[in-house]
Amino acid sequence: MKFTFVTLFSHIIKCYFEDSILKNAISKSLISIDFENPRDFTKNKHKKVDSPLIGGGAGMLMSSQPIADTIKSIKNIDKQAYIIFLTPSGKPFKQNDAKRLAKKEHIVFVSGRYEGIDERVMEIYANELFSIGDYVLTGGELPSLILCDAISRNISGVLGNSSSLQEESFENILLEAPAFTKPNIFEKNCIIKEFLKGNHGKIATLKYDLSLLKTKYYRPDLYKKAKIRIKNEK
Ligand code: ADE
């Protein structure tokens, strides 16, 4: 899978791929990353990529031409490139999206800055718009990294152990069960004894029950959905 980041600030993104799982994924050629800077495509003689809002309003907006021309140049090389814009007005990004998008060959993340991006570029060029939550960040770079990370984990071979993916939070709507490591007693808190006995059947049942409880406590919205699903499966 190829990821292209369209951004004015590629250095913010590059360092994330210099360690750990995503670094390995690049060295195994499971993913590759590339960057395009809209400033390299601007026709403005002062290399400007932003412009005041028409109709008034605070701040500047990223102009349509540099972004449109960046995307066109990417599409000229790869017609199938799948264009995703990061914006607070996009649909909320979910684990199911990460799984679905992991099947694409080439994803392009377009990150806005300033007050955002001229709406028409998104309407014309976006395959999808995504938000990572109901808050406003200073740019789309962090959201694009978040999507890239979540998608990459779902590409075969990126995680050493694919069963760890199946046990993760959201895979079955529920949050992942609490996990523990050594020491068995930490600040007077013991690990549940069943975990130490090595009966994998019992541990699996316990983990499922804990997962239900944890979801009920932290995410009652998900718990409600999970209950309905469990009822329908019976
Ligand atoms: N750009 C700024 N804020 C954002 C958000 N919450 N999600 C996606 N892109 C953004």
PDB file of C-alpha atoms and ligand atoms in Angstrom:
ATOM      1  CA  MET A   1       0.000   0.000   0.000  1.00  0.00           C
ATOM      2  CA  LYS A   2       1.241   3.439  -0.889  1.00  0.00           C
ATOM      3  CA  PHE A   3       0.367   6.497   1.212  1.00  0.00           C
ATOM      4  CA  THR A   4       0.896   9.962  -0.212  1.00  0.00           C
ATOM      5  CA  PHE A   5       0.652  12.900   2.165  1.00  0.00           C
ATOM      6  CA  VAL A   6      -0.289  16.229   0.627  1.00  0.00           C
ATOM      7  CA  THR A   7       0.941  18.720   3.194  1.00  0.00           C
ATOM      8  CA  LEU A   8       2.820  21.965   3.660  1.00  0.00           C
ATOM      9  CA  PHE A   9       4.677  20.384   6.597  1.00  0.00           C
ATOM     10  CA  SER A  10       6.019  16.964   5.658  1.00  0.00           C
ATOM     11  CA  HIS A  11       8.657  16.972   8.448  1.00  0.00           C
ATOM     12  CA  ILE A  12       5.857  16.708  11.050  1.00  0.00           C
ATOM     13  CA  ILE A  13       4.804  13.443   9.442  1.00  0.00           C
ATOM     14  CA  LYS A  14       8.157  11.888   8.431  1.00  0.00           C
ATOM     15  CA  CYS A  15       9.464  11.279  11.934  1.00  0.00           C
ATOM     16  CA  TYR A  16       6.496   9.066  12.802  1.00  0.00           C
ATOM     17  CA  PHE A  17       7.790   6.437  10.388  1.00  0.00           C
ATOM     18  CA  GLU A  18      11.297   6.375  11.823  1.00  0.00           C
ATOM     19  CA  ASP A  19      10.564   3.876  14.599  1.00  0.00           C
ATOM     20  CA  SER A  20       8.812   0.683  15.493  1.00  0.00           C
ATOM     21  CA  ILE A  21       6.047  -1.071  13.562  1.00  0.00           C
ATOM     22  CA  LEU A  22       5.608   1.404  10.723  1.00  0.00           C
ATOM     23  CA  LYS A  23       9.358   1.652  10.166  1.00  0.00           C
ATOM     24  CA  ASN A  24       9.445  -2.157   9.855  1.00  0.00           C
ATOM     25  CA  ALA A  25       6.443  -2.091   7.530  1.00  0.00           C
ATOM     26  CA  ILE A  26       8.362   0.255   5.224  1.00  0.00           C
ATOM     27  CA  SER A  27      11.532  -1.833   5.343  1.00  0.00           C
ATOM     28  CA  LYS A  28       9.484  -4.949   4.468  1.00  0.00           C
ATOM     29  CA  SER A  29       7.851  -2.981   1.589  1.00  0.00           C
ATOM     30  CA  LEU A  30       4.397  -3.584   3.050  1.00  0.00           C
ATOM     31  CA  ILE A  31       3.780   0.158   2.964  1.00  0.00           C
ATOM     32  CA  SER A  32       5.515   3.080   1.328  1.00  0.00           C
ATOM     33  CA  ILE A  33       5.149   6.784   1.982  1.00  0.00           C
ATOM     34  CA  ASP A  34       5.500   9.791  -0.244  1.00  0.00           C
ATOM     35  CA  PHE A  35       4.970  13.543   0.134  1.00  0.00           C
ATOM     36  CA  GLU A  36       3.687  16.328  -2.087  1.00  0.00           C
ATOM     37  CA  ASN A  37       3.762  19.996  -1.113  1.00  0.00           C
ATOM     38  CA  PRO A  38       1.004  22.193  -2.593  1.00  0.00           C
ATOM     39  CA  ARG A  39       3.477  25.085  -2.450  1.00  0.00           C
ATOM     40  CA  ASP A  40       5.423  23.371  -5.248  1.00  0.00           C
ATOM     41  CA  PHE A  41       2.300  23.618  -7.418  1.00  0.00           C
ATOM     42  CA  THR A  42       1.115  27.141  -6.671  1.00  0.00           C
ATOM     43  CA  LYS A  43       0.865  29.536  -9.598  1.00  0.00           C
ATOM     44  CA  ASN A  44       1.126  32.521  -7.236  1.00  0.00           C
ATOM     45  CA  LYS A  45       4.335  34.417  -7.962  1.00  0.00           C
ATOM     46  CA  HIS A  46       5.018  34.814  -4.236  1.00  0.00           C
ATOM     47  CA  LYS A  47       4.459  31.054  -3.677  1.00  0.00           C
ATOM     48  CA  LYS A  48       1.379  31.784  -1.579  1.00  0.00           C
ATOM     49  CA  VAL A  49      -1.023  28.906  -0.957  1.00  0.00           C
ATOM     50  CA  ASP A  50      -3.622  30.716   1.155  1.00  0.00           C
ATOM     51  CA  SER A  51      -6.139  33.455   0.630  1.00  0.00           C
ATOM     52  CA  PRO A  52      -8.674  35.460   2.705  1.00  0.00           C
ATOM     53  CA  LEU A  53     -12.206  34.097   3.021  1.00  0.00           C
ATOM     54  CA  ILE A  54     -14.719  35.420   0.512  1.00  0.00           C
ATOM     55  CA  GLY A  55     -17.708  36.957   2.274  1.00  0.00           C
ATOM     56  CA  GLY A  56     -15.670  37.772   5.365  1.00  0.00           C
ATOM     57  CA  GLY A  57     -14.534  35.736   8.327  1.00  0.00           C
ATOM     58  CA  ALA A  58     -11.399  35.404  10.397  1.00  0.00           C
ATOM     59  CA  GLY A  59      -8.168  33.930   9.057  1.00  0.00           C
ATOM     60  CA  MET A  60      -7.080  32.502   5.734  1.00  0.00           C
ATOM     61  CA  LEU A  61      -8.172  29.504   3.720  1.00  0.00           C
ATOM     62  CA  MET A  62      -5.997  27.188   1.641  1.00  0.00           C
ATOM     63  CA  SER A  63      -6.589  28.138  -1.992  1.00  0.00           C
ATOM     64  CA  SER A  64      -8.093  25.685  -4.432  1.00  0.00           C
ATOM     65  CA  GLN A  65      -5.518  25.868  -7.264  1.00  0.00           C
ATOM     66  CA  PRO A  66      -2.378  24.547  -5.498  1.00  0.00           C
ATOM     67  CA  ILE A  67      -4.242  21.622  -3.944  1.00  0.00           C
ATOM     68  CA  ALA A  68      -6.171  20.802  -7.110  1.00  0.00           C
ATOM     69  CA  ASP A  69      -2.971  20.811  -9.172  1.00  0.00           C
ATOM     70  CA  THR A  70      -1.176  18.641  -6.604  1.00  0.00           C
ATOM     71  CA  ILE A  71      -3.973  16.071  -6.763  1.00  0.00           C
ATOM     72  CA  LYS A  72      -4.104  16.211 -10.568  1.00  0.00           C
ATOM     73  CA  SER A  73      -0.390  15.491 -10.775  1.00  0.00           C
ATOM     74  CA  ILE A  74      -0.785  12.487  -8.453  1.00  0.00           C
ATOM     75  CA  LYS A  75      -3.770  11.243 -10.467  1.00  0.00           C
ATOM     76  CA  ASN A  76      -1.820  11.662 -13.727  1.00  0.00           C
ATOM     77  CA  ILE A  77       0.604   9.030 -12.468  1.00  0.00           C
ATOM     78  CA  ASP A  78      -1.968   6.837 -10.696  1.00  0.00           C
ATOM     79  CA  LYS A  79      -5.613   7.155 -11.769  1.00  0.00           C
ATOM     80  CA  GLN A  80      -6.675   4.809  -8.943  1.00  0.00           C
ATOM     81  CA  ALA A  81      -5.220   6.999  -6.178  1.00  0.00           C
ATOM     82  CA  TYR A  82      -7.920   7.288  -3.491  1.00  0.00           C
ATOM     83  CA  ILE A  83      -8.239  10.834  -2.193  1.00  0.00           C
ATOM     84  CA  ILE A  84      -9.056  11.481   1.465  1.00  0.00           C
ATOM     85  CA  PHE A  85      -9.397  14.965   2.945  1.00  0.00           C
ATOM     86  CA  LEU A  86      -8.987  15.484   6.692  1.00  0.00           C
ATOM     87  CA  THR A  87     -11.441  17.992   8.061  1.00  0.00           C
ATOM     88  CA  PRO A  88     -13.501  18.418  11.246  1.00  0.00           C
ATOM     89  CA  SER A  89     -16.613  18.359   9.040  1.00  0.00           C
ATOM     90  CA  GLY A  90     -15.821  14.903   7.647  1.00  0.00           C
ATOM     91  CA  LYS A  91     -17.518  11.732   8.866  1.00  0.00           C
ATOM     92  CA  PRO A  92     -16.085  10.245  12.064  1.00  0.00           C
ATOM     93  CA  PHE A  93     -13.273   7.778  11.316  1.00  0.00           C
ATOM     94  CA  LYS A  94     -13.948   4.285  12.714  1.00  0.00           C
ATOM     95  CA  GLN A  95     -12.164   0.930  12.907  1.00  0.00           C
ATOM     96  CA  ASN A  96     -14.389  -0.382  10.103  1.00  0.00           C
ATOM     97  CA  ASP A  97     -13.063   2.386   7.860  1.00  0.00           C
ATOM     98  CA  ALA A  98      -9.505   1.386   8.759  1.00  0.00           C
ATOM     99  CA  LYS A  99     -10.234  -2.216   7.733  1.00  0.00           C
ATOM    100  CA  ARG A 100     -12.017  -1.243   4.532  1.00  0.00           C
ATOM    101  CA  LEU A 101      -9.324   1.217   3.449  1.00  0.00           C
ATOM    102  CA  ALA A 102      -6.535  -1.294   4.148  1.00  0.00           C
ATOM    103  CA  LYS A 103      -7.609  -2.998   0.888  1.00  0.00           C
ATOM    104  CA  LYS A 104      -6.779   0.059  -1.263  1.00  0.00           C
ATOM    105  CA  GLU A 105      -3.521   0.243  -3.204  1.00  0.00           C
ATOM    106  CA  HIS A 106      -2.834   3.951  -2.939  1.00  0.00           C
ATOM    107  CA  ILE A 107      -4.326   6.438  -0.485  1.00  0.00           C
ATOM    108  CA  VAL A 108      -3.692  10.173  -0.634  1.00  0.00           C
ATOM    109  CA  PHE A 109      -4.240  12.194   2.544  1.00  0.00           C
ATOM    110  CA  VAL A 110      -4.843  15.892   1.979  1.00  0.00           C
ATOM    111  CA  SER A 111      -4.129  17.983   5.075  1.00  0.00           C
ATOM    112  CA  GLY A 112      -5.553  21.458   5.451  1.00  0.00           C
ATOM    113  CA  ARG A 113      -3.970  24.287   7.433  1.00  0.00           C
ATOM    114  CA  TYR A 114      -5.130  27.772   8.464  1.00  0.00           C
ATOM    115  CA  GLU A 115      -8.945  27.907   8.543  1.00  0.00           C
ATOM    116  CA  GLY A 116      -9.226  24.880   6.239  1.00  0.00           C
ATOM    117  CA  ILE A 117      -9.584  24.220   2.528  1.00  0.00           C
ATOM    118  CA  ASP A 118     -11.804  25.809  -0.125  1.00  0.00           C
ATOM    119  CA  GLU A 119     -14.929  23.612  -0.052  1.00  0.00           C
ATOM    120  CA  ARG A 120     -15.045  23.228  -3.846  1.00  0.00           C
ATOM    121  CA  VAL A 121     -11.721  21.343  -4.013  1.00  0.00           C
ATOM    122  CA  MET A 122     -13.072  18.817  -1.542  1.00  0.00           C
ATOM    123  CA  GLU A 123     -16.342  18.495  -3.446  1.00  0.00           C
ATOM    124  CA  ILE A 124     -14.558  17.931  -6.743  1.00  0.00           C
ATOM    125  CA  TYR A 125     -11.618  15.742  -5.712  1.00  0.00           C
ATOM    126  CA  ALA A 126     -12.455  13.910  -2.472  1.00  0.00           C
ATOM    127  CA  ASN A 127     -13.361  10.247  -2.456  1.00  0.00           C
ATOM    128  CA  GLU A 128     -14.045  10.645   1.260  1.00  0.00           C
ATOM    129  CA  LEU A 129     -13.785  13.260   4.021  1.00  0.00           C
ATOM    130  CA  PHE A 130     -12.870  12.156   7.529  1.00  0.00           C
ATOM    131  CA  SER A 131     -12.801  13.749  10.967  1.00  0.00           C
ATOM    132  CA  ILE A 132     -10.951  12.210  13.904  1.00  0.00           C
ATOM    133  CA  GLY A 133     -13.227  13.812  16.498  1.00  0.00           C
ATOM    134  CA  ASP A 134     -15.392  16.757  17.427  1.00  0.00           C
ATOM    135  CA  TYR A 135     -12.621  19.246  18.067  1.00  0.00           C
ATOM    136  CA  VAL A 136     -10.567  21.494  15.817  1.00  0.00           C
ATOM    137  CA  LEU A 137      -6.826  21.010  15.333  1.00  0.00           C
ATOM    138  CA  THR A 138      -4.372  23.393  13.703  1.00  0.00           C
ATOM    139  CA  GLY A 139      -4.012  21.145  10.676  1.00  0.00           C
ATOM    140  CA  GLY A 140      -4.774  17.807   9.072  1.00  0.00           C
ATOM    141  CA  GLU A 141      -1.292  16.321   9.599  1.00  0.00           C
ATOM    142  CA  LEU A 142      -2.053  14.566  12.897  1.00  0.00           C
ATOM    143  CA  PRO A 143      -5.415  13.272  11.624  1.00  0.00           C
ATOM    144  CA  SER A 144      -3.766  11.944   8.459  1.00  0.00           C
ATOM    145  CA  LEU A 145      -1.141  10.141  10.558  1.00  0.00           C
ATOM    146  CA  ILE A 146      -3.857   8.681  12.743  1.00  0.00           C
ATOM    147  CA  LEU A 147      -5.693   7.281   9.725  1.00  0.00           C
ATOM    148  CA  CYS A 148      -2.470   6.003   8.177  1.00  0.00           C
ATOM    149  CA  ASP A 149      -1.497   4.243  11.408  1.00  0.00           C
ATOM    150  CA  ALA A 150      -4.928   2.666  11.936  1.00  0.00           C
ATOM    151  CA  ILE A 151      -5.121   1.534   8.295  1.00  0.00           C
ATOM    152  CA  SER A 152      -1.572   0.148   8.249  1.00  0.00           C
ATOM    153  CA  ARG A 153      -2.245  -2.112  11.247  1.00  0.00           C
ATOM    154  CA  ASN A 154      -4.890  -3.824   9.130  1.00  0.00           C
ATOM    155  CA  ILE A 155      -2.538  -4.586   6.240  1.00  0.00           C
ATOM    156  CA  SER A 156      -1.490  -8.201   6.258  1.00  0.00           C
ATOM    157  CA  GLY A 157       2.006  -8.671   7.727  1.00  0.00           C
ATOM    158  CA  VAL A 158       2.298  -5.237   9.367  1.00  0.00           C
ATOM    159  CA  LEU A 159       1.552  -6.593  12.846  1.00  0.00           C
ATOM    160  CA  GLY A 160       3.749  -9.573  13.600  1.00  0.00           C
ATOM    161  CA  ASN A 161       0.865 -11.465  15.213  1.00  0.00           C
ATOM    162  CA  SER A 162      -2.500 -11.166  13.450  1.00  0.00           C
ATOM    163  CA  SER A 163      -4.371 -12.555  16.476  1.00  0.00           C
ATOM    164  CA  SER A 164      -3.422  -9.408  18.392  1.00  0.00           C
ATOM    165  CA  LEU A 165      -5.512  -7.510  15.853  1.00  0.00           C
ATOM    166  CA  GLN A 166      -8.555  -9.714  16.451  1.00  0.00           C
ATOM    167  CA  GLU A 167      -8.397  -9.089  20.203  1.00  0.00           C
ATOM    168  CA  GLU A 168      -8.148  -5.329  19.897  1.00  0.00           C
ATOM    169  CA  SER A 169     -10.738  -2.836  21.037  1.00  0.00           C
ATOM    170  CA  PHE A 170     -13.565  -2.176  18.540  1.00  0.00           C
ATOM    171  CA  GLU A 171     -12.929  -5.390  16.590  1.00  0.00           C
ATOM    172  CA  ASN A 172     -16.135  -6.838  18.089  1.00  0.00           C
ATOM    173  CA  ILE A 173     -17.633  -3.479  19.082  1.00  0.00           C
ATOM    174  CA  LEU A 174     -16.372  -4.124  22.621  1.00  0.00           C
ATOM    175  CA  LEU A 175     -13.322  -2.553  24.224  1.00  0.00           C
ATOM    176  CA  GLU A 176     -10.360  -4.860  24.676  1.00  0.00           C
ATOM    177  CA  ALA A 177     -10.218  -6.659  28.053  1.00  0.00           C
ATOM    178  CA  PRO A 178      -7.774  -5.236  30.623  1.00  0.00           C
ATOM    179  CA  ALA A 179      -4.247  -6.561  30.071  1.00  0.00           C
ATOM    180  CA  PHE A 180      -1.515  -7.185  32.671  1.00  0.00           C
ATOM    181  CA  THR A 181       2.188  -7.928  32.757  1.00  0.00           C
ATOM    182  CA  LYS A 182       4.786  -8.595  35.475  1.00  0.00           C
ATOM    183  CA  PRO A 183       4.952  -8.033  38.437  1.00  0.00           C
ATOM    184  CA  ASN A 184       1.910 -10.028  39.602  1.00  0.00           C
ATOM    185  CA  ILE A 185       1.446  -7.584  42.481  1.00  0.00           C
ATOM    186  CA  PHE A 186       1.806  -3.879  41.739  1.00  0.00           C
ATOM    187  CA  GLU A 187       1.291  -1.323  44.523  1.00  0.00           C
ATOM    188  CA  LYS A 188      -0.752  -3.925  46.451  1.00  0.00           C
ATOM    189  CA  ASN A 189      -2.947  -4.648  43.419  1.00  0.00           C
ATOM    190  CA  CYS A 190      -3.018  -8.338  42.367  1.00  0.00           C
ATOM    191  CA  ILE A 191      -3.669  -9.684  38.906  1.00  0.00           C
ATOM    192  CA  ILE A 192      -6.921 -11.714  38.800  1.00  0.00           C
ATOM    193  CA  LYS A 193      -5.716 -15.201  39.842  1.00  0.00           C
ATOM    194  CA  GLU A 194      -7.368 -16.958  36.879  1.00  0.00           C
ATOM    195  CA  PHE A 195      -4.873 -15.251  34.558  1.00  0.00           C
ATOM    196  CA  LEU A 196      -1.987 -17.025  36.297  1.00  0.00           C
ATOM    197  CA  LYS A 197      -3.413 -20.562  36.157  1.00  0.00           C
ATOM    198  CA  GLY A 198      -2.907 -21.172  32.437  1.00  0.00           C
ATOM    199  CA  ASN A 199      -6.432 -22.486  31.669  1.00  0.00           C
ATOM    200  CA  HIS A 200      -6.887 -20.777  28.307  1.00  0.00           C
ATOM    201  CA  GLY A 201     -10.607 -21.599  28.025  1.00  0.00           C
ATOM    202  CA  LYS A 202     -11.327 -19.995  31.386  1.00  0.00           C
ATOM    203  CA  ILE A 203      -9.083 -17.037  30.608  1.00  0.00           C
ATOM    204  CA  ALA A 204     -10.926 -16.431  27.325  1.00  0.00           C
ATOM    205  CA  THR A 205     -14.330 -16.454  29.111  1.00  0.00           C
ATOM    206  CA  LEU A 206     -12.990 -14.156  31.812  1.00  0.00           C
ATOM    207  CA  LYS A 207     -11.540 -11.777  29.232  1.00  0.00           C
ATOM    208  CA  TYR A 208     -14.874 -11.629  27.431  1.00  0.00           C
ATOM    209  CA  ASP A 209     -16.735 -10.821  30.684  1.00  0.00           C
ATOM    210  CA  LEU A 210     -14.164  -8.160  31.599  1.00  0.00           C
ATOM    211  CA  SER A 211     -14.397  -6.739  28.139  1.00  0.00           C
ATOM    212  CA  LEU A 212     -18.192  -6.386  28.543  1.00  0.00           C
ATOM    213  CA  LEU A 213     -17.783  -4.731  31.949  1.00  0.00           C
ATOM    214  CA  LYS A 214     -15.094  -2.348  30.735  1.00  0.00           C
ATOM    215  CA  THR A 215     -17.209  -1.324  27.756  1.00  0.00           C
ATOM    216  CA  LYS A 216     -20.251  -0.795  30.011  1.00  0.00           C
ATOM    217  CA  TYR A 217     -18.190   1.443  32.272  1.00  0.00           C
ATOM    218  CA  TYR A 218     -16.188   3.483  29.760  1.00  0.00           C
ATOM    219  CA  ARG A 219     -18.351   3.388  26.639  1.00  0.00           C
ATOM    220  CA  PRO A 220     -22.038   2.878  27.499  1.00  0.00           C
ATOM    221  CA  ASP A 221     -22.902   3.854  23.893  1.00  0.00           C
ATOM    222  CA  LEU A 222     -20.928   0.875  22.526  1.00  0.00           C
ATOM    223  CA  TYR A 223     -22.235  -1.398  25.277  1.00  0.00           C
ATOM    224  CA  LYS A 224     -25.824  -0.713  24.200  1.00  0.00           C
ATOM    225  CA  LYS A 225     -24.972  -1.655  20.605  1.00  0.00           C
ATOM    226  CA  ALA A 226     -23.076  -4.765  21.717  1.00  0.00           C
ATOM    227  CA  LYS A 227     -26.030  -5.952  23.823  1.00  0.00           C
ATOM    228  CA  ILE A 228     -28.365  -5.653  20.836  1.00  0.00           C
ATOM    229  CA  ARG A 229     -25.918  -7.562  18.640  1.00  0.00           C
ATOM    230  CA  ILE A 230     -25.426 -10.312  21.249  1.00  0.00           C
ATOM    231  CA  LYS A 231     -29.236 -10.635  21.636  1.00  0.00           C
ATOM    232  CA  ASN A 232     -29.684 -10.959  17.844  1.00  0.00           C
ATOM    233  CA  GLU A 233     -26.932 -13.568  17.591  1.00  0.00           C
ATOM    234  CA  LYS A 234     -28.657 -15.798  20.192  1.00  0.00           C
TER     235      LYS A 234
HETATM  236  N1  ADE B   1      -8.362  19.186  10.879  1.00  0.00           N
HETATM  237  C1  ADE B   1      -8.545  19.969  11.963  1.00  0.00           C
HETATM  238  N2  ADE B   1      -9.250  19.339  12.908  1.00  0.00           N
HETATM  239  C2  ADE B   1      -9.541  18.104  12.432  1.00  0.00           C
HETATM  240  C3  ADE B   1     -10.254  16.998  12.935  1.00  0.00           C
HETATM  241  N3  ADE B   1     -10.846  17.012  14.128  1.00  0.00           N
HETATM  242  N4  ADE B   1     -10.347  15.895  12.162  1.00  0.00           N
HETATM  243  C4  ADE B   1      -9.787  15.882  10.941  1.00  0.00           C
HETATM  244  N5  ADE B   1      -9.107  16.901  10.396  1.00  0.00           N
HETATM  245  C5  ADE B   1      -8.979  18.011  11.130  1.00  0.00           C
END
